[in-house]
Coordinates of C-alpha atoms in Angstrom, one line a residue:
X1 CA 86.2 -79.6 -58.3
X2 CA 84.8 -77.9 -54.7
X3 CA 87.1 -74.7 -56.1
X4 CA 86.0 -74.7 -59.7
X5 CA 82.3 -74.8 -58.7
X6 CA 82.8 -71.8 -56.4
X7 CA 84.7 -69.6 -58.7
X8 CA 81.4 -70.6 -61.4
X9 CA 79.1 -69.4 -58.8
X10 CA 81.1 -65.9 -58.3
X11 CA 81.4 -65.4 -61.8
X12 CA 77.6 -65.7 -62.5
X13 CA 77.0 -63.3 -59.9
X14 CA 79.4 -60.5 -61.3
X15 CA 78.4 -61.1 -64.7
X16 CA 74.6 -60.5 -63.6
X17 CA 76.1 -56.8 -61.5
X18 CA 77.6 -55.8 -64.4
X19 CA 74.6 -56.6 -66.8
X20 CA 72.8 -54.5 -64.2
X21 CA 74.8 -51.8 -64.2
X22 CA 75.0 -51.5 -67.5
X23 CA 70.9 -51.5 -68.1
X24 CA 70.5 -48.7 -65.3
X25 CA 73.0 -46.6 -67.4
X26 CA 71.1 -47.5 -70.3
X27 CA 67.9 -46.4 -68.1
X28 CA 69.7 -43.3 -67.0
X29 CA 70.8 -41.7 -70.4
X30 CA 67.0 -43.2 -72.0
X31 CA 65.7 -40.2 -69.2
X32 CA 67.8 -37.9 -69.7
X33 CA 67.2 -37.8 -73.2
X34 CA 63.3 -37.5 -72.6
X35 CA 63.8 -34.9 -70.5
X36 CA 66.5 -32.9 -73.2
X37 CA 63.3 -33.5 -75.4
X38 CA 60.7 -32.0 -73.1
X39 CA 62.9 -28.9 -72.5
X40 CA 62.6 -28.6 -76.2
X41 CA 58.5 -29.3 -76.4
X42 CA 58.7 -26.6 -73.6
X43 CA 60.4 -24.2 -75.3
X44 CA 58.2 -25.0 -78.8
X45 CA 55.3 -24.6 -76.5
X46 CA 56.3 -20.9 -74.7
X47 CA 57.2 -19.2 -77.9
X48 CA 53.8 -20.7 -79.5
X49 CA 52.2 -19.1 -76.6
X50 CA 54.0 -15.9 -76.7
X51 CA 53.3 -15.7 -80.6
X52 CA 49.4 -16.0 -79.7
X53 CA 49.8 -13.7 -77.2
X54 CA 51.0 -10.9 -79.9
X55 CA 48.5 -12.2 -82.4
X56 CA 45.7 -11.4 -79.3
X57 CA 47.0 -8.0 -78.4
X58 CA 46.5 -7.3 -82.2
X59 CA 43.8 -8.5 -82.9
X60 CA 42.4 -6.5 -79.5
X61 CA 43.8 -3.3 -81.2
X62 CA 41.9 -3.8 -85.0
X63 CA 38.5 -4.4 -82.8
X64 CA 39.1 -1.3 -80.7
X65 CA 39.8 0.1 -83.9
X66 CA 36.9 -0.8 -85.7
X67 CA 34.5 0.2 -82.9
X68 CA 35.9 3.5 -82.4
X69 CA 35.9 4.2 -86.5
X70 CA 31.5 2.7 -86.1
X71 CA 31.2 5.1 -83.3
X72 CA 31.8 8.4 -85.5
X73 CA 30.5 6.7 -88.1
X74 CA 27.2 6.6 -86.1
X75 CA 27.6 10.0 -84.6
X76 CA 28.0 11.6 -88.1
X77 CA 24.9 9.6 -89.3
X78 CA 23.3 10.8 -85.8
X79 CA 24.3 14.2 -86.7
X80 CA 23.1 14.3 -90.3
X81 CA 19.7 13.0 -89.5
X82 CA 18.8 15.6 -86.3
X83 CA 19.5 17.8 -88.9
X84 CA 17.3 17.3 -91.9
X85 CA 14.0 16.1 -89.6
X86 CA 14.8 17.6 -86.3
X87 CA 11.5 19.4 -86.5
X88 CA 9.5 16.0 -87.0
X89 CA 11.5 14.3 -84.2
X90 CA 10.1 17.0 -81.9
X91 CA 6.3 17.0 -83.2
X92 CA 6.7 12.8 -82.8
X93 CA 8.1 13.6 -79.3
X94 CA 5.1 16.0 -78.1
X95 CA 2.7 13.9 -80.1
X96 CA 3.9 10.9 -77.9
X97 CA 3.6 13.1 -74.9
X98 CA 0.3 14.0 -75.5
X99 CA -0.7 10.6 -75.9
X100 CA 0.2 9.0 -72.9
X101 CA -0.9 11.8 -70.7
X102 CA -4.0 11.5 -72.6
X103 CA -4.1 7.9 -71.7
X104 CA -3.2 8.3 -68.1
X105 CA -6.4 10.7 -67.7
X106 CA -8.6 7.8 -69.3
X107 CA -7.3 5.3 -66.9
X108 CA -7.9 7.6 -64.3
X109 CA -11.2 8.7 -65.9
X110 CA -12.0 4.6 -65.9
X111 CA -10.7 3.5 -62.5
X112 CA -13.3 6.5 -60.8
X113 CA -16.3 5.2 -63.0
X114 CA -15.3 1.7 -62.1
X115 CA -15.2 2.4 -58.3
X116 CA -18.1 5.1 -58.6
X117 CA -16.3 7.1 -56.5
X118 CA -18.8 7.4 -54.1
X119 CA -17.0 7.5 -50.8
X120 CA -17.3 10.7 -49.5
X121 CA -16.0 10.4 -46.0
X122 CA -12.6 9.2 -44.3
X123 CA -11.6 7.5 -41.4
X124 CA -11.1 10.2 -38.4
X125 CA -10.5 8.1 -34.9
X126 CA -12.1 5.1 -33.6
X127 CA -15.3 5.7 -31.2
X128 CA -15.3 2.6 -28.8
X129 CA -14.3 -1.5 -28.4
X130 CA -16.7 -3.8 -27.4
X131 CA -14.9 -7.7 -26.2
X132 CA -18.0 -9.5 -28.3
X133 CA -16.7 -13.0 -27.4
X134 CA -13.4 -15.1 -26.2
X135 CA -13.0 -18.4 -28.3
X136 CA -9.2 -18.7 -27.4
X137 CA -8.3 -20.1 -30.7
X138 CA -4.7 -17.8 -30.7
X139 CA -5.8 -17.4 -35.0
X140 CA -8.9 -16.9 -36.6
X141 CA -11.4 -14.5 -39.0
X142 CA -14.8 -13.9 -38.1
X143 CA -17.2 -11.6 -40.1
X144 CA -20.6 -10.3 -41.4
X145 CA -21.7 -10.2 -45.5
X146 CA -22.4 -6.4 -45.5
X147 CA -25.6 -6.7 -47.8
X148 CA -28.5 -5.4 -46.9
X149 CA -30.4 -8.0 -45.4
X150 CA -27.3 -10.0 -44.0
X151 CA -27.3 -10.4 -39.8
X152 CA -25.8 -13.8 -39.6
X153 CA -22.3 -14.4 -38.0
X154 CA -19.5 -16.5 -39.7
X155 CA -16.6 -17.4 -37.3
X156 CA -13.3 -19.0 -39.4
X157 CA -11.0 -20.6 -36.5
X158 CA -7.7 -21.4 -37.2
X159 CA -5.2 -20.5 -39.6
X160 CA -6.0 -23.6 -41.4
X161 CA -9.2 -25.4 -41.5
X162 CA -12.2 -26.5 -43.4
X163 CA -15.4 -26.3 -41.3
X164 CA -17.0 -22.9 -41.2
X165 CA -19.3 -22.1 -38.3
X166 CA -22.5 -20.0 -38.9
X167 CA -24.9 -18.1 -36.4
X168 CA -28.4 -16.7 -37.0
X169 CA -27.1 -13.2 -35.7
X170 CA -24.8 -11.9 -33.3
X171 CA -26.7 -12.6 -30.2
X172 CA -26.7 -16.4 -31.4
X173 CA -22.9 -15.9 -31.6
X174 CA -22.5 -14.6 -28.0
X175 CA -23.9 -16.6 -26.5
X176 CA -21.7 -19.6 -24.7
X177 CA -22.9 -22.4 -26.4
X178 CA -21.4 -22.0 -29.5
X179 CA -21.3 -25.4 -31.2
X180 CA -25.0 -26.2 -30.6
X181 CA -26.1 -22.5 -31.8
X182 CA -23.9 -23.1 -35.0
X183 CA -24.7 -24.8 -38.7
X184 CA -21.4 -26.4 -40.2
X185 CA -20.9 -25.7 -43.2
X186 CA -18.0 -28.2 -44.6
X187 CA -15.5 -26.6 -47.7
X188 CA -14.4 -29.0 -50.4
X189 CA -11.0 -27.9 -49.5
X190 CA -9.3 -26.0 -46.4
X191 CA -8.4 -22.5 -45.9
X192 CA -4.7 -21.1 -45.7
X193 CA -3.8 -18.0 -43.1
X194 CA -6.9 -15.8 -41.5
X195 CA -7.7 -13.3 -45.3
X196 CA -11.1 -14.9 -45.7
X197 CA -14.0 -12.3 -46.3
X198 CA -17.8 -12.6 -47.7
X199 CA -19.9 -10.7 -49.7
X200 CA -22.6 -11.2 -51.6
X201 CA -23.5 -14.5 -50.3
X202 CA -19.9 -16.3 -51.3
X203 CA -17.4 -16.7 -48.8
X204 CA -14.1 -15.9 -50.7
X205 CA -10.9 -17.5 -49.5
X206 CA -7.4 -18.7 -50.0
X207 CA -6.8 -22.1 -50.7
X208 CA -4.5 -24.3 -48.5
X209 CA -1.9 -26.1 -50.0
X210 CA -1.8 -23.7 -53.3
X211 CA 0.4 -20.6 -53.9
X212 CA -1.8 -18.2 -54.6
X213 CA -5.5 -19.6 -56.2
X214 CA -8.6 -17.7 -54.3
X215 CA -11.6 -19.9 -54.3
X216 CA -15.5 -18.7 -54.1
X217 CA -17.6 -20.5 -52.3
X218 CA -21.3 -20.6 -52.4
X219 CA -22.3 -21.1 -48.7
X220 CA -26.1 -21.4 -49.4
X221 CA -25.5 -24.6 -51.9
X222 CA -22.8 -25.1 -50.2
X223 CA -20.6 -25.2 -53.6
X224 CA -17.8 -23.7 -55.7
X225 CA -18.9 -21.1 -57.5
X226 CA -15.3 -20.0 -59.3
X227 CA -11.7 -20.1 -58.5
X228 CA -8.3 -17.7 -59.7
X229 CA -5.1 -17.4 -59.3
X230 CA -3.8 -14.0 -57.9
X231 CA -0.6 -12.9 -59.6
X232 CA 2.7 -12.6 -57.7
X233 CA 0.6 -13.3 -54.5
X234 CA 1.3 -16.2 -52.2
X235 CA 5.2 -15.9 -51.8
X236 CA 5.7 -14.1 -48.6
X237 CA 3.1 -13.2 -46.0
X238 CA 1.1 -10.0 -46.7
X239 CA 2.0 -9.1 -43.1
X240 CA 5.3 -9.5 -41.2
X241 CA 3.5 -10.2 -38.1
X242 CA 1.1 -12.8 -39.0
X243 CA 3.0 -15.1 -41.1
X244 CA 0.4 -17.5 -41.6
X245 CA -1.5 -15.2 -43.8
X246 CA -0.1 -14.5 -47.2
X247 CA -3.5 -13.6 -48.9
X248 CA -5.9 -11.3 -47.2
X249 CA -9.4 -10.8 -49.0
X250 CA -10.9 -7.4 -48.1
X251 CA -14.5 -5.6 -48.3
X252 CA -15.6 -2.0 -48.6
X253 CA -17.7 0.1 -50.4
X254 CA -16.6 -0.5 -53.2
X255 CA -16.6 -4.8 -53.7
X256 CA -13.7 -7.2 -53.1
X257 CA -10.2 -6.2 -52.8
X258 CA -6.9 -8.7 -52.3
X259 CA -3.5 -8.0 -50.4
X260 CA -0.7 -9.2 -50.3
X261 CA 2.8 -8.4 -50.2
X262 CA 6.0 -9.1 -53.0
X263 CA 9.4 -9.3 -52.5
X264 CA 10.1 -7.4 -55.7
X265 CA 8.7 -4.1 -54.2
X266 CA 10.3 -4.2 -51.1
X267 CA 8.0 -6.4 -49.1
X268 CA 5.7 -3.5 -49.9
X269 CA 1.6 -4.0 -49.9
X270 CA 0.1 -4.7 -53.5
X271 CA -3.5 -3.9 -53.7
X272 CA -5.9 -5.8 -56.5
X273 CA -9.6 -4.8 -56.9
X274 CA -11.5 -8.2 -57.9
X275 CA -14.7 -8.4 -60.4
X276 CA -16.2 -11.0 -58.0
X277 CA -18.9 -12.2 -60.3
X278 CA -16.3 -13.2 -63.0
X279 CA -13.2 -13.7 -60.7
X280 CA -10.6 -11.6 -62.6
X281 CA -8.1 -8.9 -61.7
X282 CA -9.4 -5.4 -62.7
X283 CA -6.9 -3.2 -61.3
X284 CA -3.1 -3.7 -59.1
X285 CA -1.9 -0.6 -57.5
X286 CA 2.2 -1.0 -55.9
X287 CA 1.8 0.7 -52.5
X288 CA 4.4 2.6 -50.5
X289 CA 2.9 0.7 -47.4
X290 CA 5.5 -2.0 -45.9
X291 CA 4.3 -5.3 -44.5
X292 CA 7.3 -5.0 -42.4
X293 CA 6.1 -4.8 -38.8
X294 CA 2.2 -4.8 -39.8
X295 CA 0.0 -7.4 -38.6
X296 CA -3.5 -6.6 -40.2
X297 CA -4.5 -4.2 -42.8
X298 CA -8.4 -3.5 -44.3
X299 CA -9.7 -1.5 -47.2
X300 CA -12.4 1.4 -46.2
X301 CA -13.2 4.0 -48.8
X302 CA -10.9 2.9 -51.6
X303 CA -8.7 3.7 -49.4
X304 CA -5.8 1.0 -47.6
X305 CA -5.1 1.1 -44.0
X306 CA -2.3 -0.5 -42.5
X307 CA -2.1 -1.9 -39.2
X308 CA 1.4 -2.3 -37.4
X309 CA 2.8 -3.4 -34.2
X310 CA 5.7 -4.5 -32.3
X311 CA 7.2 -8.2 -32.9
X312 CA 6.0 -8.8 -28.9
X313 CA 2.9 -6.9 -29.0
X314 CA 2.3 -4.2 -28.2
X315 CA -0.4 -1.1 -29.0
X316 CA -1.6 -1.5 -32.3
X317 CA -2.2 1.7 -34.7
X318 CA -2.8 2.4 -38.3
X319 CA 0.6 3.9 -39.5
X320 CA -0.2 4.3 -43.7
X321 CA -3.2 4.5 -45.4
X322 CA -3.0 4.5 -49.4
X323 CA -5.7 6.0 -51.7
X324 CA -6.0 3.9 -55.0
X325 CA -7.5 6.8 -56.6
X326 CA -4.6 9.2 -55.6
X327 CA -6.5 11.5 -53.3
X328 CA -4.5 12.9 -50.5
X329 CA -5.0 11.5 -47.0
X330 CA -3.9 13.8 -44.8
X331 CA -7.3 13.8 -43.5
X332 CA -7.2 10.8 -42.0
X333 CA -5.2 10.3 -38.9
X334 CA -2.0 8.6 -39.6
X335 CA -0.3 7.1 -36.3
X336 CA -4.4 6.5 -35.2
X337 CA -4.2 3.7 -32.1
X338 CA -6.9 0.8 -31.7
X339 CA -7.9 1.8 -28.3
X340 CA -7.4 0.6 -24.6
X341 CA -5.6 -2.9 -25.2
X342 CA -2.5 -4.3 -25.3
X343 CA -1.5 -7.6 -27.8
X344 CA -1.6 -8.3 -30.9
X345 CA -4.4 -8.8 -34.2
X346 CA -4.8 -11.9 -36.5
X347 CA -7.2 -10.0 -38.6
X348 CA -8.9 -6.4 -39.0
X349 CA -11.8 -6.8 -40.9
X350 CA -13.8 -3.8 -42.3
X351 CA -18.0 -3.6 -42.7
X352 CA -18.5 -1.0 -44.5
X353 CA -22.5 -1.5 -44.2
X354 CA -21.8 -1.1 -40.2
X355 CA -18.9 1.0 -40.6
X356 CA -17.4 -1.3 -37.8
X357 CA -14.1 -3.2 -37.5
X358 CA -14.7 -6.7 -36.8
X359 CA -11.0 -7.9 -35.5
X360 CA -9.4 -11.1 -33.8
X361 CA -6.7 -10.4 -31.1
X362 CA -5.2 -13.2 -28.9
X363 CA -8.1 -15.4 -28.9
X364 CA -10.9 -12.9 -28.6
X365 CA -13.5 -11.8 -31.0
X366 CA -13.7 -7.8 -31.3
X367 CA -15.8 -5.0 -32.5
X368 CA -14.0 -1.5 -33.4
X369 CA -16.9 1.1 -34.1
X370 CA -15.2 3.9 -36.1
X371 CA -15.8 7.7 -36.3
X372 CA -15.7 9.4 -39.8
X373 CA -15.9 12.7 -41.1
X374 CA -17.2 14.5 -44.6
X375 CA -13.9 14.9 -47.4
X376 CA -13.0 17.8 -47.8

C-alpha cells in the first residue's frame, strides 16, 4: 500500500508537468502567431503609407500647377489692363500725390496756427546756477505756475506721495523752516515718479498706481478738475536714468506738453501737446531722441531738450533737442553742459515766464538761468 500511494503521488506530479508543458507550447505558438499577424498589419500599414505618400507628392504637383497657370493668368490680365487705362492709372497716381502733399501742408499749416508759432528765440548756453535750497529728499519736483501773476512755490517730495507743500514766494521757500512756512494741500490720490508740472492754476500729474491716466488738480478748491489716459505712455520710464518717472508733464510757451518713452520706437522720446482745458491729445510727434542714458528732459520753444548723463553721475548736458514744427536746430548748442557740478537730476523743469530752469539734483533744489538768442 506504502508503494502504491507513492507511485499515485509521482504520477500526479508528472501528469501536472506535462499538462504544463503542453499549455506553454500552446502559449508559445498563440505568440508567434500574433506576431506573424502584426508583421502583416505592418506591412498593410507601410504600403498604405507609401501609397499616401505618392498621392501627396501629386497632389503637391496639381497645386503648383494651378498656381503657376493663376499667376500668368494674372500677369496677362495685369498686362491687358496697364494697357487700355494706363493713362488714368497715372492721373489717379499724381492726383493721389497731390493730395496728400496737399494734406501734409494743412497739418503743417494747422500745427503752426495751433502753437502760434511765436517763439522766436532758442536756447544758446546757460548763464549761471544758483543752490536755492537742500531738502535731501534723493527724488523730488518743485516748480512755479508761469502765469502772470504766479510767485508762489510748489515743492513735490518724493517719487511718490500725496501731500503738496505750498510757499507764498521763493523767499518763504528758502528759508529753513519749511514746514511751518508751508500750506498742505492733500491729493485725493498720490503721485507716481517726479513729471508733475502746473499751469494755469491746476497742478497736472501722474497718477500712482495707474498705467498711464494724468490727473488735473485744482489746487485753489483743492479738487479734481479732469482726468486722461495718455496713449502708449506708462510702460517703461521716459528716462533710463530716473526709472521712477515714466510720465513727465512739461511747460513752455506754448501750454502743456507730455513725455514719455515706448518700447516700439526704440525706447525713443514721444512728445504729446495736451489741450489742458479739455484734457485730450492734440498732437504726438515720434522723436529720434533716446531715453537711453537721459535722466531729465524739458520743452522750451516747441522745441524738446534732452538731458543725459552717465549711469554713476556724472556732468550732465543737453545732447538732442527736437523741433515739433520741423525747424532746424543747429542753432542751439547740442552737447551744451549744466554748469559747475557733478551728480545727477531727478527733474529739469522749464519756466518759460522766467526763462529759468528749475531742477532737483541729489537732494538739492536748483535754479538754471538760461541765455538765448534771436532765430535766425
Amino acid at each position: 500500500r506504502w508503494m502504491q500511494g507513492d507511485w499515485e503521488g509521482e504520477t500526479s506530479v508528472v501528469f501536472k508537468v506535462i499538462m504544463t508543458e503542453k499549455r506553454m507550447e500552446k502559449c508559445n505558438q498563440d505568440v508567434l502567431g500574433y506576431v506573424e499577424e502584426f508583421r502583416d498589419f505592418s506591412k498593410m500599414v507601410l504600403s498604405r503609407l507609401a501609397g499616401l505618400n505618392t498621392a501627396k507628392a501629386e497632389l503637391k504637383r496639381e497645386v503648383e500647377n494651378l498656381l503657376t497657370r493663376l499667376e500668368h493668368a494674372q500677369r496677362d490680365i495685369e498686362y491687358f489692363g496697364s494697357v487700355t487705362d494706363s493713362n488714368a492709372c497715372v492721373e489717379v497716381h499724381e492726383g493721389l500725390v497731390e493730395q496728400q502733399l496737399l494734406e501734409e501742408a494743412e497739418e503743417k499749416k494747422r500745427l503752426k496756427l495751433m502753437l502760434n508759432a511765436s517763439c522766436d528765440h532758442v536756447l544758446a548756453g546757460i548763464k549761471s546756477l544758483k543752490i536755492v535750497k537742500k531738502t535731501g529728499e534723493k527724488h523730488g519736483s518743485w516748480m512755479k505756475d508761469p502765469g502772470k501773476k504766479h510767485a508762489k512755490i510748489y515743492l513735490l517730495s518724493g517719487s511718490v506721495n500725496n501731500v503738496v507743500l505750498e510757499f507764498s514766494s521763493i523767499m518763504a521757500f528758502m528759508e529753513n523752516n519749511q514746514t511751518l512756512k508751508a500750506r498742505r494741500v492733500p491729493l485725493p490720490w498720490p503721485w507716481q515718479g517726479t513729471g508733475h508740472a502746473i499751469y494755469q492754476g491746476f497742478l497736472f500729474y501722474h497718477r500712482h498706481g495707474s498705467l498711464n491716466e494724468i490727473i488735473k488738480f485744482n489746487i485753489l478748491r483743492r479738487n479734481v478738475a479732469g482726468q486722461m489716459l495718455l496713449p502708449g505712455a506708462g510702460r517703461i520710464p521716459a528716462y533710463q536714468l530716473s526709472p521712477q518717472t515714466k510720465i513727465d508733464l512739461a511747460v513752455d510757451e506754448q501750454g502743456l506738453w507730455a513725455l514719455h518713452a515706448e518700447p516700439e520706437i526704440g525706447a525713443n522720446i514721444v512728445v504729446t501737446k495736451i489741450e489742458p482745458v479739455s484734457m485730450a491729445v492734440e498732437h504726438s510727434w515720434d522723436t529720434p531722441c533716446s531715453s537711453r542714458d537721459a535722466e531729465a528732459a524739458f520743452m522750451a520753444c516747441n522745441t524738446l531738450h534732452v538731458v543725459y548723463n552717465s549711469p554713476s553721475g556724472g556732468s550732465s548736458h543737453i545732447q538732442c533737442l527736437y523741433d515739433v514744427l520741423g525747424a532746424p536746430s543747429a542753432h542751439s548748442s547740442p552737447g551744451l553742459r549744466l554748469p559747475k557740478r557733478q551728480g545727477s537730476h531727478s527733474t529739469v523743469h522749464y519756466n518759460p515766464k522766467e526763462q529759468q530752469l528749475f531742477a532737483w539734483g541729489d537732494g538739492s533744489q536748483i535754479l538754471y538761468k538760461l541765455h538765448t538768442e534771436k532765430k535766425v
